[in-house]
Amino acid sequence: MSFVAVIVAAGSSLRAGAGLPKPWRQVGGKIVTRWSVEAMIEAGAAQVIVVAAEDHQETARKALGDLPNWSVIVGGASRAESVSLGLAALSADPETPVLVHDAARPFLTSDHVHRLLAALEDHDGAILALPVTDTLKRGDDQIVDNVDRQGLWRAQTPQAFRLGALSQAYKAWTSQTEPTDDAQVAGAQGASIALVPGDPRLMKLTYPEDFTMAEALAGTRWRTRTGMGVDAHRWGPGDGVWLCGILIPFDQTLVGHSDADAGLHALTDAILGAIGDGDIGEHFPPSDPQWKGVSSDRFLRYAGERVRLRGGRIVNVDVTLICEQPRIRPHRDAMRQRLAELLDLPLDGVSVKATTTEGMGYTGRQEGLLAQAIATVELPA
Ligand code: MG
């Protein structure tokens, strides 16, 4: 049976941690959205519309450019709006089955698609869903009620309907409540919607830890890479110094083009080094006035992003600051916290240490501060 599809990849992914929105991250060395687009095409989709945020139109073209029968459009402010726009962009007969799917569920197969299309033979709609197997409780921080799970299902996507009927149902949705799936919208028009057994592997990537489970499901094999970085800056007149993203009150400052945070610079270079992606000076040339005085936070975030773009993940980082003064110890926890935030890492993946050179050399003479960093990264094999 010929069908068309809308894949919604326009969400802002606020719950999935820092950085790139989840549809454009990688799982198993493949962009999350690409998994679903490939599966739809393999299952025989005549046309696939990918709905993406304005900022990610180009990302989509890069990630999917070599695939047939798809195009990307700009999404709306809500999922419902994005789906409506996607439906409007399809050029198919109103009786054509349309599958609406959330890009955040990457492990779609032809089998899922064909089961939905089969159910559409004698229903107005069909969704993949899993019976609730956990015991359900209602409450806030303590149980106020037990909920009977009999007859309860967890709705997944794709959800299948006839194109004309679903488009009409979206136009007719006037409730102020934001619908969270398409079955809700079609159901409001009295559609009969089949519950088709879903698949736990169609999990939705919602929280950062979901990516760990998804990598396991994808059977990702990793290669471990290590990089190191070194940076030094000279002491000059001032009243505070930025180190590892924390401003420490001090009677001098480090002199440099940006905020001269040698800890962040060394760590940025360590991460770029681990993925063989040049160095900080290449990505943020000191000759470029736009980096003058900027917070080095953005350099480190950028390096973390470069790892994610490659489908990789940072395992741990370790920074050593070498100076006689200021005392680092009192600020160490704050530094670790800040680095963990900037890299979206658990705290135990971040170490900050300090040492002196017992008066020897330029750090000993307090002419400058030296920072060293090492980063371990995993990339898909
Ligand atoms: Mg530097």
Coordinates of C-alpha atoms and ligand atoms in Angstrom, one line a residue:
M1 CA 0.0 0.0 0.0
S2 CA 1.4 3.4 -0.9
F3 CA 1.7 5.8 2.0
V4 CA 3.3 9.1 2.9
A5 CA 4.9 10.3 6.2
V6 CA 5.5 13.3 8.4
I7 CA 8.5 13.1 10.7
V8 CA 8.4 15.7 13.5
A9 CA 11.9 16.9 14.4
A10 CA 11.2 20.4 15.5
G11 CA 11.2 20.2 19.3
S12 CA 13.6 22.2 21.3
S13 CA 14.6 19.2 23.5
L14 CA 14.9 21.2 26.7
R15 CA 14.9 18.0 28.8
A16 CA 17.7 16.3 26.9
G17 CA 20.6 18.4 28.3
A18 CA 22.9 21.0 26.8
G19 CA 23.7 21.3 23.2
L20 CA 22.3 20.1 19.9
P21 CA 18.6 19.2 19.9
K22 CA 18.1 15.4 20.1
P23 CA 16.8 14.9 16.5
W24 CA 20.2 16.1 15.3
R25 CA 22.4 14.3 17.7
Q26 CA 23.7 10.9 16.8
V27 CA 22.9 7.4 18.0
G28 CA 24.9 4.5 16.8
G29 CA 27.0 6.8 14.6
K30 CA 23.8 8.0 12.7
I31 CA 21.8 11.2 13.1
V32 CA 18.7 10.4 15.2
T33 CA 16.2 11.7 12.5
R34 CA 18.0 9.8 9.8
W35 CA 17.1 6.4 11.4
S36 CA 13.4 7.2 10.9
V37 CA 13.6 8.7 7.5
E38 CA 15.6 5.6 6.2
A39 CA 13.0 3.3 7.8
M40 CA 10.1 5.1 6.2
I41 CA 11.7 5.0 2.8
E42 CA 12.7 1.4 3.2
A43 CA 9.1 0.6 4.1
G44 CA 8.0 2.2 0.8
A45 CA 7.0 5.8 1.7
A46 CA 6.2 7.7 -1.5
Q47 CA 7.0 11.0 0.2
V48 CA 8.5 12.0 3.6
I49 CA 8.2 15.5 5.0
V50 CA 10.7 16.3 7.8
V51 CA 9.5 19.1 10.0
A52 CA 12.5 20.9 11.6
A53 CA 13.2 24.2 13.4
E54 CA 14.3 27.1 11.2
D55 CA 17.8 26.8 12.6
H56 CA 18.1 23.2 11.5
Q57 CA 17.0 23.2 7.9
E58 CA 20.6 23.1 6.8
T59 CA 21.4 20.4 9.4
A60 CA 18.6 18.3 7.9
R61 CA 19.8 18.8 4.4
K62 CA 23.3 17.7 5.4
A63 CA 22.1 14.7 7.4
L64 CA 19.6 13.4 4.8
G65 CA 20.7 14.9 1.5
D66 CA 21.6 11.6 -0.2
L67 CA 18.2 9.9 0.6
P68 CA 15.3 9.9 -1.9
N69 CA 11.7 11.1 -1.6
W70 CA 12.1 13.5 1.3
S71 CA 12.0 17.2 1.9
V72 CA 12.4 19.5 4.9
I73 CA 10.0 22.3 6.0
V74 CA 10.1 24.8 8.9
G75 CA 8.0 23.7 11.9
G76 CA 5.7 25.7 14.1
A77 CA 5.6 26.7 17.8
S78 CA 4.0 23.5 18.9
R79 CA 4.0 19.8 17.9
A80 CA 0.4 20.2 16.6
E81 CA 1.4 23.2 14.5
S82 CA 4.4 21.3 13.1
V83 CA 2.2 18.3 12.2
S84 CA -0.4 20.5 10.5
L85 CA 2.4 22.2 8.4
G86 CA 3.8 18.8 7.6
L87 CA 0.4 17.5 6.4
A88 CA -0.1 20.6 4.3
A89 CA 3.2 20.0 2.6
L90 CA 2.3 16.5 1.4
S91 CA 1.0 16.2 -2.1
A92 CA -1.1 13.0 -2.1
D93 CA -4.7 11.9 -2.5
P94 CA -6.9 12.5 0.6
E95 CA -7.4 8.7 0.9
T96 CA -3.6 8.1 1.1
P97 CA -2.4 6.7 4.4
V98 CA -0.2 9.1 6.3
L99 CA 2.1 8.1 9.2
V100 CA 3.1 10.8 11.7
H101 CA 6.2 10.0 13.6
D102 CA 8.4 11.6 16.2
A103 CA 12.0 11.8 15.2
A104 CA 13.0 11.2 18.8
R105 CA 12.0 7.5 18.4
P106 CA 14.8 6.4 16.1
F107 CA 14.4 2.6 16.1
L108 CA 11.5 2.4 13.6
T109 CA 11.3 -0.7 11.3
S110 CA 9.4 -1.6 8.1
D111 CA 7.5 -4.1 10.3
H112 CA 6.1 -1.4 12.5
V113 CA 5.0 0.5 9.4
H114 CA 3.3 -2.5 7.8
R115 CA 1.5 -3.4 10.9
L116 CA 0.0 0.1 11.1
L117 CA -1.0 0.1 7.4
A118 CA -2.7 -3.3 7.8
A119 CA -4.7 -2.0 10.8
L120 CA -5.8 1.0 8.7
E121 CA -7.7 -1.4 6.4
D122 CA -10.6 -1.6 8.8
H123 CA -10.0 1.5 11.1
D124 CA -9.9 5.3 10.6
G125 CA -6.6 5.3 12.4
A126 CA -4.0 3.0 14.1
I127 CA -1.3 3.7 16.6
L128 CA 1.5 1.7 18.1
A129 CA 1.0 1.3 21.8
L130 CA 2.3 -0.9 24.7
P131 CA 0.1 -2.2 27.5
V132 CA 1.2 -0.7 30.8
T133 CA 3.0 -3.4 32.8
D134 CA 4.1 -1.4 35.8
T135 CA 1.8 -0.9 38.8
L136 CA 0.5 2.6 38.7
K137 CA 0.3 5.1 41.5
R138 CA -1.1 8.5 41.7
G139 CA 0.5 11.1 44.0
D140 CA 2.9 13.9 44.4
D141 CA 5.6 12.9 46.8
Q142 CA 3.5 10.2 48.4
I143 CA 0.9 7.8 47.2
V144 CA -2.7 9.1 47.3
D145 CA -4.2 6.5 45.1
N146 CA -3.6 3.2 43.3
V147 CA -4.5 3.2 39.6
D148 CA -5.9 0.2 37.9
R149 CA -3.6 -0.5 34.9
Q150 CA -6.1 -2.8 33.3
G151 CA -6.8 -1.5 29.8
L152 CA -4.2 1.3 29.9
W153 CA -1.7 1.7 27.1
R154 CA 1.4 3.8 26.4
A155 CA 1.0 5.5 23.0
Q156 CA 4.0 5.5 20.7
T157 CA 4.5 6.7 17.2
P158 CA 4.1 6.3 14.2
Q159 CA 0.4 6.9 14.2
A160 CA -1.5 6.2 10.9
F161 CA -4.5 7.9 9.4
R162 CA -5.9 8.9 6.0
L163 CA -4.3 12.1 4.9
G164 CA -7.6 14.0 4.2
A165 CA -9.2 13.0 7.5
L166 CA -6.2 13.9 9.7
S167 CA -5.7 17.2 8.0
Q168 CA -9.4 18.0 8.6
A169 CA -9.2 16.9 12.2
Y170 CA -6.2 19.2 12.9
K171 CA -8.2 22.1 11.3
A172 CA -11.1 21.3 13.5
W173 CA -9.0 21.1 16.8
T174 CA -10.1 24.2 18.6
S175 CA -9.4 23.2 22.2
Q176 CA -6.9 25.4 24.1
T177 CA -5.3 22.2 25.3
E178 CA -2.2 21.2 23.4
P179 CA -2.7 17.7 21.9
T180 CA 0.3 15.4 22.6
D181 CA -0.4 13.0 19.8
D182 CA -2.4 12.7 16.6
A183 CA -4.8 10.1 17.9
Q184 CA -6.1 12.7 20.3
V185 CA -6.9 15.0 17.4
A186 CA -8.4 12.4 15.1
G187 CA -10.3 10.8 18.1
A188 CA -11.9 14.2 18.8
Q189 CA -13.6 13.8 15.3
G190 CA -14.9 10.4 16.3
A191 CA -12.3 8.4 14.4
S192 CA -12.0 4.7 15.3
I193 CA -8.4 4.1 16.1
A194 CA -6.8 0.7 16.5
L195 CA -4.2 -0.1 19.2
V196 CA -1.5 -2.0 17.4
P197 CA 1.2 -3.7 19.6
G198 CA 4.1 -1.4 19.8
D199 CA 7.8 -2.1 20.6
P200 CA 9.8 -1.1 23.6
R201 CA 12.7 -0.4 21.2
L202 CA 10.6 2.5 19.9
M203 CA 11.6 4.3 23.1
K204 CA 11.4 8.1 23.0
L205 CA 14.7 9.9 23.6
T206 CA 13.7 12.4 26.3
Y207 CA 16.4 12.6 29.0
P208 CA 20.2 12.6 28.6
E209 CA 20.4 9.1 30.0
D210 CA 18.1 7.8 27.3
F211 CA 20.9 8.2 24.8
T212 CA 23.0 5.7 26.8
M213 CA 20.2 3.2 26.5
A214 CA 19.7 4.0 22.8
E215 CA 23.4 3.4 22.1
A216 CA 23.1 0.0 23.8
L217 CA 20.0 -0.8 21.6
A218 CA 21.8 0.4 18.5
G219 CA 24.7 -2.0 19.5
T220 CA 27.1 0.9 19.1
R221 CA 30.8 -0.1 19.3
W222 CA 33.1 2.5 20.5
R223 CA 36.7 3.4 20.1
T224 CA 38.4 5.3 22.9
R225 CA 40.4 8.4 22.1
T226 CA 42.6 10.5 24.4
G227 CA 43.7 14.1 23.9
M228 CA 45.8 16.5 25.8
G229 CA 46.0 20.3 26.0
V230 CA 48.4 22.8 27.5
D231 CA 48.0 26.6 27.9
A232 CA 49.9 29.3 29.7
H233 CA 49.0 32.9 30.3
R234 CA 51.1 35.7 31.8
W235 CA 50.1 37.5 35.1
G236 CA 49.2 41.2 34.9
P237 CA 47.5 43.9 36.9
G238 CA 44.0 43.1 37.8
D239 CA 41.6 42.2 40.6
G240 CA 40.5 38.7 39.7
V241 CA 41.2 35.7 37.5
W242 CA 39.0 33.3 35.5
L243 CA 40.0 29.7 36.0
C244 CA 38.0 26.7 34.8
G245 CA 35.0 29.0 34.3
I246 CA 35.1 30.5 37.9
L247 CA 36.1 34.0 38.7
I248 CA 38.5 34.0 41.6
P249 CA 39.2 37.3 43.5
F250 CA 43.0 37.9 43.3
D251 CA 45.3 40.9 43.2
Q252 CA 46.3 40.1 39.6
T253 CA 44.7 38.8 36.4
L254 CA 45.8 36.6 33.5
V255 CA 46.5 38.5 30.4
G256 CA 45.1 37.3 27.1
H257 CA 42.9 37.9 24.1
S258 CA 39.7 36.3 25.5
D259 CA 39.2 36.1 29.3
A260 CA 42.6 34.2 29.4
D261 CA 41.0 31.2 31.3
A262 CA 44.0 28.9 30.8
G263 CA 42.1 26.0 32.4
L264 CA 39.3 26.2 29.9
H265 CA 41.7 26.7 27.0
A266 CA 43.8 23.7 27.9
L267 CA 40.7 21.6 28.3
T268 CA 39.2 22.8 25.0
D269 CA 42.4 21.7 23.3
A270 CA 42.4 18.3 25.0
I271 CA 38.9 17.6 23.7
L272 CA 39.6 18.8 20.2
G273 CA 42.8 16.8 20.3
A274 CA 40.9 13.6 21.3
I275 CA 38.8 13.8 18.1
G276 CA 41.6 15.0 15.9
D277 CA 39.8 18.3 15.2
G278 CA 42.6 20.9 15.2
D279 CA 43.1 23.3 18.1
I280 CA 41.4 26.3 19.8
G281 CA 43.4 28.8 17.8
E282 CA 42.2 27.3 14.6
H283 CA 38.5 27.4 15.5
F284 CA 38.7 30.8 17.4
P285 CA 41.6 32.7 15.8
P286 CA 43.0 35.3 18.3
S287 CA 43.4 37.6 15.2
D288 CA 39.6 37.7 14.9
P289 CA 38.3 40.7 17.0
Q290 CA 35.0 38.9 17.7
W291 CA 36.8 36.6 20.3
K292 CA 38.3 39.6 22.2
G293 CA 37.3 39.5 25.8
V294 CA 34.7 36.7 25.3
S295 CA 34.0 34.2 28.0
S296 CA 36.0 31.0 27.3
D297 CA 32.9 29.1 28.3
R298 CA 31.8 29.1 24.7
F299 CA 35.1 27.6 23.5
L300 CA 34.6 24.6 25.8
R301 CA 30.9 24.2 25.0
Y302 CA 31.9 24.3 21.3
A303 CA 34.4 21.5 21.8
G304 CA 31.8 19.4 23.6
E305 CA 29.5 20.0 20.6
R306 CA 32.1 18.9 18.1
V307 CA 32.3 15.6 20.0
R308 CA 28.5 15.2 19.8
L309 CA 28.4 16.1 16.2
R310 CA 30.7 13.1 15.5
G311 CA 28.3 10.9 17.5
G312 CA 30.8 10.7 20.3
R313 CA 30.7 11.2 24.0
I314 CA 33.1 12.5 26.5
V315 CA 34.1 9.9 29.2
N316 CA 36.1 12.1 31.5
V317 CA 38.3 15.2 31.7
D318 CA 41.1 16.1 34.1
V319 CA 42.6 19.6 34.5
T320 CA 45.8 20.5 36.4
L321 CA 46.5 24.1 37.2
I322 CA 50.1 24.9 38.0
C323 CA 50.7 28.1 40.0
E324 CA 52.0 29.3 43.3
Q325 CA 49.0 31.6 43.8
P326 CA 46.0 32.0 44.0
R327 CA 45.0 29.0 46.1
I328 CA 42.9 26.7 43.9
R329 CA 41.6 24.2 46.5
P330 CA 38.8 26.5 47.9
H331 CA 37.4 26.9 44.4
R332 CA 37.9 23.3 43.1
D333 CA 34.3 22.1 43.7
A334 CA 32.8 25.1 42.0
M335 CA 35.2 24.5 39.0
R336 CA 34.3 20.9 38.7
Q337 CA 30.6 21.8 38.9
R338 CA 31.0 24.4 36.2
L339 CA 33.0 22.1 33.8
A340 CA 30.4 19.4 34.3
E341 CA 27.7 21.9 33.3
L342 CA 29.5 23.2 30.3
L343 CA 30.2 19.6 29.0
D344 CA 27.0 18.0 30.1
L345 CA 28.9 15.5 32.1
P346 CA 28.3 13.8 35.5
L347 CA 30.4 15.3 38.3
D348 CA 32.5 12.2 38.7
G349 CA 33.6 12.6 35.0
V350 CA 35.4 15.9 35.9
S351 CA 38.5 16.4 37.9
V352 CA 40.4 19.6 38.7
K353 CA 43.7 19.5 40.5
A354 CA 46.4 22.1 41.3
T355 CA 50.1 22.0 42.1
T356 CA 53.0 24.4 42.4
T357 CA 56.5 24.1 40.9
E358 CA 58.1 24.9 44.3
G359 CA 59.3 28.3 43.2
M360 CA 61.0 26.9 40.0
G361 CA 60.5 28.2 36.5
Y362 CA 58.0 30.8 35.3
T363 CA 55.2 29.5 37.3
G364 CA 57.4 29.5 40.4
R365 CA 58.5 33.0 39.8
Q366 CA 54.8 33.9 39.3
E367 CA 55.3 35.3 35.9
G368 CA 52.5 33.1 34.6
L369 CA 50.1 30.2 35.1
L370 CA 50.3 26.9 33.3
A371 CA 47.3 24.6 32.8
Q372 CA 47.3 21.1 31.5
A373 CA 44.3 18.9 30.6
I374 CA 43.5 15.5 29.4
A375 CA 40.3 14.2 27.9
T376 CA 39.0 10.8 27.1
V377 CA 36.4 10.5 24.5
E378 CA 34.5 7.7 22.8
L379 CA 33.6 7.8 19.1
P380 CA 31.5 5.3 17.2
A381 CA 33.8 2.6 15.8
Ligands
MG1 MG 45.0 30.6 26.2

